[in-house]
Short mmCIF file of C-alpha atoms in Angstrom, two decimals:
data_model
loop_
_atom_site.label_atom_id
_atom_site.label_comp_id
_atom_site.label_asym_id
_atom_site.label_seq_id
_atom_site.Cartn_x
_atom_site.Cartn_y
_atom_site.Cartn_z
CA MET A 277 -27.54 -12.79 -33.65
CA ASP A 278 -30.88 -11.07 -34.09
CA THR A 279 -33.26 -13.00 -31.82
CA SER A 280 -36.20 -11.96 -34.09
CA VAL A 281 -34.46 -12.88 -37.35
CA LEU A 282 -37.72 -12.54 -39.33
CA GLY A 283 -37.73 -8.93 -38.60
CA ALA A 284 -41.19 -7.34 -38.23
CA LEU A 285 -42.87 -10.75 -38.91
CA VAL A 286 -42.09 -12.08 -35.45
CA PRO A 287 -41.36 -10.10 -32.16
CA ALA A 288 -38.41 -11.07 -30.11
CA TYR A 289 -38.95 -12.67 -26.88
CA VAL A 290 -38.38 -10.32 -24.11
CA TRP A 291 -36.58 -11.74 -21.02
CA PRO A 292 -37.36 -10.44 -17.49
CA GLU A 293 -34.75 -8.14 -16.09
CA SER A 294 -34.24 -10.65 -13.30
CA LEU A 295 -32.86 -13.15 -15.71
CA ARG A 296 -30.67 -10.93 -18.00
CA SER A 297 -27.56 -11.55 -15.91
CA ARG A 298 -27.95 -15.11 -16.78
CA ILE A 299 -29.50 -14.98 -20.32
CA ASP A 300 -26.94 -12.45 -21.74
CA PRO A 301 -23.98 -14.66 -21.12
CA LEU A 302 -25.83 -17.61 -22.47
CA HIS A 303 -26.55 -15.77 -25.65
CA GLU A 304 -22.92 -14.68 -26.11
CA VAL A 305 -21.95 -18.37 -25.97
CA ILE A 306 -24.45 -19.48 -28.38
CA ASP A 307 -23.63 -16.67 -30.89
CA HIS A 308 -19.76 -16.63 -30.55
CA VAL A 309 -18.88 -20.27 -29.65
CA ILE A 310 -21.61 -22.63 -30.72
CA ALA A 311 -22.89 -21.05 -33.97
CA PRO A 312 -19.55 -20.44 -35.61
CA ALA A 313 -18.53 -24.15 -35.10
CA ALA A 314 -21.87 -25.75 -36.09
CA SER A 315 -20.85 -26.47 -39.71
CA ALA A 316 -17.60 -28.02 -38.58
CA VAL A 317 -19.48 -30.15 -35.93
CA ASP A 318 -21.89 -31.37 -38.44
CA ALA A 319 -19.06 -32.45 -40.83
CA GLN A 320 -17.45 -34.21 -37.93
CA GLY A 321 -20.39 -35.89 -36.76
CA ARG A 322 -19.28 -36.39 -33.27
CA TYR A 323 -20.78 -35.26 -29.85
CA PRO A 324 -20.05 -31.55 -29.41
CA VAL A 325 -17.75 -31.60 -26.53
CA ALA A 326 -16.71 -28.03 -26.81
CA ALA A 327 -20.22 -26.63 -27.23
CA ILE A 328 -21.60 -28.58 -24.16
CA ALA A 329 -18.69 -27.39 -22.11
CA ALA A 330 -19.23 -23.82 -22.97
CA LEU A 331 -23.03 -24.32 -22.02
CA LYS A 332 -22.11 -25.85 -18.77
CA ALA A 333 -19.79 -22.84 -17.86
CA CYS A 334 -22.89 -20.58 -18.23
CA GLY A 335 -24.69 -22.50 -15.70
CA VAL A 336 -27.61 -23.28 -18.04
CA MET A 337 -27.69 -26.93 -16.96
CA ALA A 338 -29.65 -25.72 -13.89
CA ALA A 339 -32.10 -23.58 -15.86
CA ALA A 340 -35.13 -25.94 -15.68
CA MET A 341 -34.38 -26.83 -12.06
CA PRO A 342 -36.56 -25.27 -9.34
CA GLU A 343 -34.96 -22.41 -7.54
CA VAL A 344 -35.36 -24.10 -4.22
CA TYR A 345 -32.75 -26.58 -5.29
CA GLY A 346 -30.38 -23.92 -6.70
CA GLY A 347 -31.80 -23.86 -10.26
CA TRP A 348 -32.94 -20.91 -12.43
CA GLY A 349 -36.55 -21.90 -12.17
CA LEU A 350 -37.51 -21.13 -15.76
CA THR A 351 -40.96 -21.65 -16.98
CA GLN A 352 -41.41 -24.34 -19.69
CA ALA A 353 -42.09 -21.49 -22.20
CA GLN A 354 -38.85 -19.83 -21.15
CA SER A 355 -36.87 -23.13 -21.62
CA GLN A 356 -38.21 -23.53 -25.08
CA GLU A 357 -36.94 -20.05 -25.91
CA VAL A 358 -33.61 -21.03 -24.95
CA LEU A 359 -34.07 -24.17 -27.08
CA PHE A 360 -35.11 -21.98 -30.15
CA ARG A 361 -32.03 -19.81 -29.73
CA LEU A 362 -29.88 -22.92 -29.70
CA ALA A 363 -31.57 -24.48 -32.57
CA MET A 364 -30.81 -21.37 -34.75
CA ALA A 365 -27.21 -21.91 -33.88
CA ASP A 366 -26.83 -25.71 -33.85
CA PRO A 367 -29.78 -27.97 -33.84
CA SER A 368 -27.85 -31.00 -32.54
CA VAL A 369 -26.51 -29.09 -29.51
CA ALA A 370 -30.14 -28.03 -29.11
CA GLN A 371 -31.44 -31.49 -29.26
CA ILE A 372 -28.81 -32.76 -26.66
CA TYR A 373 -29.78 -29.72 -24.43
CA LYS A 374 -33.56 -30.52 -24.94
CA VAL A 375 -33.07 -33.99 -23.57
CA HIS A 376 -31.55 -32.59 -20.36
CA ASP A 377 -34.04 -29.99 -19.95
CA ASP A 378 -36.90 -32.37 -20.37
CA LEU A 379 -35.45 -35.01 -18.00
CA VAL A 380 -34.59 -32.40 -15.25
CA ARG A 381 -38.23 -31.11 -15.54
CA GLU A 382 -39.55 -34.68 -15.26
CA ILE A 383 -37.24 -35.93 -12.43
CA PHE A 384 -37.87 -32.90 -10.22
CA ALA A 385 -41.65 -33.47 -10.63
CA PHE A 386 -41.81 -37.12 -9.41
CA ALA A 387 -38.48 -37.82 -7.58
CA ASP A 388 -38.35 -38.05 -3.82
CA GLU A 389 -36.85 -35.23 -1.77
CA GLU A 390 -33.55 -37.00 -1.12
CA THR A 391 -33.03 -37.52 -4.77
CA CYS A 392 -33.96 -33.82 -5.69
CA LEU A 393 -31.49 -32.61 -3.09
CA ARG A 394 -28.56 -34.90 -4.31
CA LEU A 395 -29.29 -34.25 -7.92
CA GLY A 396 -29.87 -30.62 -7.44
CA GLN A 397 -26.61 -30.16 -5.73
CA ASP A 398 -24.69 -31.94 -8.72
CA ILE A 399 -26.50 -29.80 -11.25
CA ALA A 400 -26.17 -26.43 -9.53
CA THR A 401 -22.47 -26.81 -8.38
CA ARG A 402 -20.96 -29.24 -11.10
CA GLN A 403 -23.35 -28.39 -14.04
CA ILE A 404 -23.72 -32.12 -14.78
CA ILE A 405 -25.73 -32.88 -18.05
CA ILE A 406 -28.12 -35.84 -18.32
CA GLY A 407 -28.55 -37.92 -21.50
CA GLN A 408 -31.09 -40.63 -22.19
CA ALA A 409 -31.43 -44.26 -22.93
CA ILE A 410 -35.27 -44.81 -23.35
CA ALA A 411 -36.19 -46.19 -26.87
CA GLU A 412 -35.88 -49.93 -27.39
CA PRO A 413 -35.67 -51.99 -30.64
CA GLY A 414 -39.10 -53.37 -30.22
CA ALA A 415 -41.55 -54.34 -32.90
CA ARG A 416 -43.59 -51.08 -32.11
CA ALA A 417 -42.35 -47.60 -31.10
CA ASP A 418 -44.00 -48.00 -27.66
CA GLN A 419 -43.09 -51.54 -27.00
CA PHE A 420 -40.56 -51.89 -24.06
CA GLY A 421 -39.41 -54.73 -22.06
CA HIS A 422 -36.09 -55.67 -23.63
CA VAL A 423 -33.95 -53.97 -20.94
CA ILE A 424 -34.61 -56.15 -17.77
CA ALA A 425 -33.93 -55.00 -14.26
CA THR A 426 -33.28 -57.93 -11.83
CA PRO A 427 -32.56 -57.82 -8.05
CA ASP A 428 -28.91 -57.72 -7.22
CA GLN A 429 -27.31 -57.20 -3.79
CA GLY A 430 -29.79 -54.87 -2.42
CA GLY A 431 -30.23 -52.85 -5.73
CA HIS A 432 -30.98 -53.94 -9.26
CA SER A 433 -28.91 -54.96 -12.31
CA LEU A 434 -29.91 -53.75 -15.62
CA SER A 435 -29.20 -55.70 -18.95
CA GLY A 436 -30.32 -55.28 -22.60
CA ARG A 437 -30.10 -52.70 -25.47
CA LYS A 438 -31.29 -49.24 -26.09
CA ILE A 439 -31.28 -47.29 -29.32
CA TYR A 440 -31.75 -43.51 -30.30
CA ALA A 441 -29.83 -42.62 -27.12
CA THR A 442 -29.48 -38.98 -27.73
CA GLY A 443 -26.90 -37.18 -25.56
CA ALA A 444 -25.77 -40.52 -23.81
CA MET A 445 -22.17 -40.24 -25.35
CA GLY A 446 -21.13 -37.22 -23.50
CA ALA A 447 -23.37 -37.43 -20.50
CA ASP A 448 -22.55 -37.38 -16.97
CA LEU A 449 -25.65 -39.30 -16.01
CA ILE A 450 -27.89 -41.40 -18.37
CA ALA A 451 -31.56 -41.94 -17.57
CA ILE A 452 -32.45 -45.44 -18.30
CA THR A 453 -35.94 -47.07 -18.28
CA SER A 454 -36.12 -50.74 -17.56
CA TYR A 455 -38.57 -53.58 -16.91
CA ASP A 456 -38.57 -54.97 -13.33
CA ALA A 457 -38.91 -58.65 -13.85
CA VAL A 458 -40.05 -59.08 -10.15
CA CYS A 459 -42.48 -56.21 -9.71
CA HIS A 460 -43.64 -56.44 -13.37
CA GLY A 461 -43.33 -52.63 -13.70
CA MET A 462 -41.18 -49.90 -15.18
CA ARG A 463 -38.11 -48.56 -13.30
CA PHE A 464 -36.38 -45.27 -13.98
CA ASP A 465 -32.84 -44.99 -13.05
CA LEU A 466 -29.95 -42.49 -13.48
CA VAL A 467 -26.82 -44.21 -14.21
CA PRO A 468 -23.17 -42.66 -14.41
CA ARG A 469 -21.81 -42.67 -17.87
CA ASP A 470 -18.65 -44.54 -16.86
CA ALA A 471 -20.70 -47.30 -14.95
CA ALA A 472 -19.22 -50.78 -15.17
CA GLY A 473 -20.99 -52.78 -17.88
CA LEU A 474 -22.39 -49.61 -19.71
CA SER A 475 -21.24 -49.15 -23.19
CA VAL A 476 -22.18 -46.18 -25.59
CA LEU A 477 -21.68 -47.33 -29.21
CA ASP A 478 -20.19 -45.01 -31.82
CA ASP A 479 -22.77 -46.19 -34.45
CA TRP A 480 -25.12 -43.23 -35.07
CA ASP A 481 -24.99 -42.59 -38.65
CA GLY A 482 -28.07 -40.50 -39.48
CA MET A 483 -27.79 -38.02 -42.50
CA GLY A 484 -28.91 -35.28 -40.11
CA GLN A 485 -28.70 -34.29 -36.36
CA ARG A 486 -25.23 -35.93 -36.76
CA ALA A 487 -23.58 -34.50 -33.57
CA THR A 488 -26.22 -35.85 -31.35
CA ASP A 489 -24.59 -39.28 -31.51
CA SER A 490 -27.93 -40.94 -30.94
CA GLY A 491 -26.63 -44.40 -31.23
CA THR A 492 -26.91 -47.58 -29.19
CA VAL A 493 -26.48 -48.15 -25.51
CA MET A 494 -25.58 -51.62 -24.29
CA LEU A 495 -26.19 -52.71 -20.70
CA ASP A 496 -24.48 -55.69 -19.30
CA HIS A 497 -25.43 -56.13 -15.55
CA VAL A 498 -25.22 -52.54 -14.88
CA LYS A 499 -25.74 -51.80 -11.15
CA THR A 500 -28.35 -49.16 -10.20
CA ILE A 501 -27.61 -46.58 -7.44
CA ALA A 502 -29.90 -46.20 -4.42
CA GLY A 503 -31.80 -42.93 -4.62
CA LEU A 504 -31.17 -42.21 -8.36
CA VAL A 505 -34.27 -42.16 -9.05
CA VAL A 506 -36.81 -43.22 -6.69
CA PRO A 507 -40.19 -41.91 -7.75
CA LYS A 508 -42.68 -40.60 -5.15
CA GLU A 509 -45.23 -43.13 -4.10
CA ASP A 510 -48.29 -43.31 -6.50
CA GLN A 511 -46.91 -40.45 -8.68
CA SER A 512 -45.83 -40.43 -12.31
CA PRO A 513 -44.72 -37.66 -14.62
CA PRO A 514 -47.18 -34.96 -15.43
CA ASP A 515 -49.72 -35.73 -18.17
CA TRP A 516 -48.21 -32.95 -20.31
CA ALA A 517 -44.60 -34.12 -20.16
CA SER A 518 -44.97 -36.05 -23.54
CA LEU A 519 -46.43 -32.87 -25.00
CA ARG A 520 -43.47 -30.88 -23.82
CA TYR A 521 -41.17 -33.25 -25.51
CA GLN A 522 -43.07 -33.05 -28.91
CA ASN A 523 -43.19 -29.18 -28.83
CA GLY A 524 -39.45 -28.98 -28.06
CA PHE A 525 -38.89 -30.82 -31.38
CA SER A 526 -41.33 -28.27 -33.09
CA VAL A 527 -39.13 -25.57 -31.62
CA ILE A 528 -35.93 -26.90 -33.07
CA LEU A 529 -37.55 -27.35 -36.40
CA VAL A 530 -38.69 -23.71 -36.49
CA GLY A 531 -35.09 -22.79 -35.35
CA ILE A 532 -33.61 -24.68 -38.33
CA GLY A 533 -35.97 -22.99 -40.68
CA VAL A 534 -35.18 -19.55 -39.52
CA ALA A 535 -31.41 -20.27 -39.60
CA ALA A 536 -31.77 -21.54 -43.15
CA LEU A 537 -33.92 -18.57 -44.36
CA ARG A 538 -31.30 -16.28 -42.87
CA HIS A 539 -28.29 -18.07 -44.72
CA ALA A 540 -30.39 -18.17 -47.91
CA ALA A 541 -31.01 -14.32 -47.66
CA ASP A 542 -27.41 -13.56 -47.17
CA PHE A 543 -26.44 -15.90 -50.09
CA VAL A 544 -29.00 -14.26 -52.54
CA ARG A 545 -27.91 -10.73 -51.54
CA GLU A 546 -24.13 -11.49 -51.82
CA HIS A 547 -23.64 -14.44 -54.28
CA ALA A 548 -26.63 -15.32 -56.49
CA ARG A 549 -26.79 -13.87 -59.93
CA PRO A 550 -30.13 -12.47 -61.25
CA TRP A 551 -31.94 -14.53 -64.10
CA ILE A 552 -32.03 -12.99 -67.56
CA SER A 553 -35.62 -11.82 -67.17
CA VAL A 554 -35.00 -9.89 -63.89
CA GLN A 555 -35.27 -6.16 -64.35
CA GLY A 556 -32.44 -5.16 -62.06
CA GLY A 557 -28.85 -5.83 -61.44
CA HIS A 558 -29.12 -8.09 -58.36
CA ALA A 559 -30.73 -11.34 -57.48
CA SER A 560 -32.72 -9.66 -54.72
CA ASP A 561 -34.50 -7.74 -57.51
CA ASP A 562 -36.08 -10.97 -58.77
CA PRO A 563 -39.80 -10.78 -57.98
CA MET A 564 -40.01 -14.63 -57.84
CA ALA A 565 -37.32 -14.79 -55.22
CA ARG A 566 -39.04 -12.15 -53.22
CA ARG A 567 -42.24 -14.07 -53.50
CA LEU A 568 -40.62 -17.33 -52.28
CA PHE A 569 -38.92 -15.59 -49.52
CA GLY A 570 -42.15 -13.89 -48.53
CA GLU A 571 -44.15 -17.18 -48.58
CA ILE A 572 -41.64 -19.06 -46.43
CA GLY A 573 -41.10 -16.16 -44.25
CA ALA A 574 -44.82 -16.00 -43.47
CA GLU A 575 -44.95 -19.81 -42.80
CA LEU A 576 -42.01 -19.67 -40.36
CA ALA A 577 -43.53 -16.62 -38.65
CA GLY A 578 -46.84 -18.63 -38.18
CA ALA A 579 -45.06 -21.78 -37.02
CA LEU A 580 -42.92 -19.90 -34.43
CA ALA A 581 -46.17 -18.27 -33.17
CA GLN A 582 -47.84 -21.55 -32.83
CA VAL A 583 -44.98 -23.30 -31.02
CA ARG A 584 -44.74 -20.32 -28.52
CA ASP A 585 -48.45 -20.49 -27.91
CA ALA A 586 -48.15 -24.23 -27.31
CA ALA A 587 -45.20 -23.53 -24.94
CA HIS A 588 -47.28 -21.06 -22.99
CA ARG A 589 -50.23 -23.59 -22.87
CA LEU A 590 -47.83 -26.18 -21.13
CA ASP A 591 -47.42 -23.66 -18.25
CA LEU A 592 -51.15 -23.05 -18.03
CA ARG A 593 -51.77 -26.87 -17.94
CA ALA A 594 -49.17 -27.10 -15.17
CA SER A 595 -51.16 -24.50 -13.20
CA GLY A 596 -54.53 -26.22 -13.96
CA ALA A 597 -55.90 -23.51 -16.13
CA LEU A 598 -56.19 -25.65 -19.20
CA SER A 599 -57.34 -29.12 -20.06
CA ARG A 600 -54.76 -31.64 -21.55
CA ALA A 601 -56.61 -31.58 -24.80
CA GLU A 602 -56.38 -27.83 -25.14
CA VAL A 603 -52.56 -28.18 -24.90
CA ALA A 604 -52.43 -31.30 -27.21
CA MET A 605 -54.18 -29.87 -30.10
CA ALA A 606 -51.96 -26.73 -29.97
CA VAL A 607 -48.88 -29.05 -29.91
CA TYR A 608 -50.06 -31.11 -32.67
CA ALA A 609 -50.81 -28.02 -34.81
CA ALA A 610 -47.28 -26.65 -33.97
CA ARG A 611 -45.70 -29.85 -35.16
CA SER A 612 -47.68 -29.68 -38.54
CA LEU A 613 -46.69 -26.03 -39.14
CA ALA A 614 -43.04 -26.41 -37.84
CA SER A 615 -42.45 -29.42 -40.14
CA LYS A 616 -43.69 -27.87 -43.15
CA ALA A 617 -42.04 -24.59 -42.80
CA SER A 618 -38.62 -25.99 -41.85
CA LEU A 619 -38.59 -28.23 -44.72
CA ARG A 620 -39.55 -25.59 -47.14
CA ALA A 621 -37.05 -23.17 -45.81
CA SER A 622 -34.24 -25.63 -46.01
CA SER A 623 -35.18 -26.99 -49.42
CA ASP A 624 -37.59 -25.06 -51.58
CA ILE A 625 -35.78 -21.76 -50.77
CA MET A 626 -32.81 -23.08 -52.84
CA ALA A 627 -34.80 -22.21 -56.04
CA ALA A 628 -33.96 -18.57 -55.22
CA MET A 629 -30.39 -19.30 -54.45
CA GLY A 630 -29.38 -21.08 -57.65
CA ALA A 631 -27.22 -23.96 -58.58
CA ARG A 632 -24.09 -22.60 -57.01
CA ALA A 633 -25.71 -22.88 -53.53
CA THR A 634 -25.37 -26.75 -53.92
CA SER A 635 -21.71 -26.33 -53.43
CA ARG A 636 -20.40 -28.27 -50.42
CA ALA A 637 -18.50 -25.26 -49.43
CA VAL A 638 -21.68 -23.22 -48.98
CA GLY A 639 -22.91 -26.04 -46.51
CA PHE A 640 -26.64 -25.27 -46.99
CA ASP A 641 -27.52 -28.97 -47.19
CA ARG A 642 -27.02 -29.39 -43.39
CA TYR A 643 -30.27 -27.52 -42.73
CA TRP A 644 -32.37 -29.88 -44.87
CA ARG A 645 -30.72 -32.96 -43.57
CA ASP A 646 -31.22 -31.69 -39.96
CA ALA A 647 -34.94 -30.72 -40.75
CA ARG A 648 -35.75 -33.92 -42.62
CA THR A 649 -34.28 -36.14 -39.88
CA LEU A 650 -35.91 -34.38 -36.96
CA SER A 651 -39.45 -34.13 -38.76
CA LEU A 652 -39.42 -37.90 -38.77
CA HIS A 653 -39.39 -38.24 -35.00
CA ASP A 654 -43.09 -38.40 -34.75
CA PRO A 655 -45.25 -38.89 -37.88
CA VAL A 656 -46.74 -35.39 -38.68
CA ASP A 657 -49.76 -37.19 -40.58
CA TRP A 658 -50.72 -38.77 -37.35
CA LYS A 659 -50.98 -35.35 -35.77
CA HIS A 660 -53.21 -34.25 -38.45
CA GLU A 661 -55.35 -37.40 -37.90
CA GLU A 662 -55.53 -36.66 -34.17
CA ILE A 663 -56.56 -32.99 -34.61
CA GLY A 664 -59.19 -34.28 -37.10
CA ARG A 665 -60.46 -36.82 -34.69
CA HIS A 666 -60.85 -34.34 -32.05
CA LEU A 667 -62.55 -31.80 -34.23
CA LEU A 668 -65.19 -34.29 -35.60
CA THR A 669 -65.65 -36.56 -32.57
CA GLY A 670 -64.58 -34.50 -29.56
CA TRP A 671 -61.93 -37.30 -28.81
CA GLN A 672 -59.52 -36.42 -25.93
CA PRO A 673 -55.96 -37.70 -26.24
CA GLU A 674 -54.82 -39.68 -23.22
CA ALA A 675 -51.32 -39.30 -22.05
CA SER A 676 -48.77 -41.81 -23.34
CA LEU A 677 -45.16 -41.51 -24.49
CA TYR A 678 -45.84 -40.22 -27.99
CA ARG A 679 -49.37 -38.59 -27.59
#
């Protein structure tokens, strides 16, 4: 797979030589194991067991972990380059990996030393993957408190229901938030997938991102495990953590768009018929098709440049070189550009492909289904409103789960 894909429009990411021995085998797995199976995985609509097993064998589950604990120590921008490569191959696999990558970074930012050592050992040696059960069926997206933690034999017992639990179905550990009924605060625990009382329902039926199996998790007096995870005193996740989550979705969206554009270009060159007005014997001679490919290619190039810039700003924020607002505005702009470009590349481009591209055998519809589903994660119009509010009033977005 050509990492630039858009040719001269977008420069390929250049990995440091010190990481080549790890990145090259990862790219081999993505190109030769994950990408060829993506269409079948989408059709099946089940957790991609083989793809995740192949990723584990590459050691990439330790990529985001600090080197001191046995990890690769990738920067946030480098992690999102891995995510981009995965998204071009299979966006469902990319989203599952994204959850793990984000959680590893968050946990190692605020967990105590005992937890970091224990978890680091499991990730580095066993390549465990972490899924999540965070969202709840509240009246608002940010309303929590339905999963309750109560004291139980020196630990806590968790009961309630979680939704949109991406990665939970095939995870080794599941990150679960809950409301502590005694302390009146939020808990964050890692619970084994096979814990007694924990059920992951096979009820995810989204039209896109089908293999994420982002269904429901039921908790019936699930026991917590001491040390997984105990936050450091008076610490919380970095204030840019939610921005990294958001930019990761934008990265996946651009990856979907790039993959769709490449598929469409191959189809037009090899299968599409030129319209009767075209002066030439091939569909690629059609000036209307060329214009459409040019417009969408330029939009994707701009979107990719923006998500890469936002990813770089995340690392600058981590070092204290930028304000949170300087990162947030870049992330919000990336979401806007990525959503539009991905949806156009997976839908409007079909005007150049022709009616035969709608055949199920072609399988082009999965790009639009994935892009449309993922683009709804955070309403892009609110990103526009927040950019406008900042430009007009100087408003500074405060850190929260979705901002």
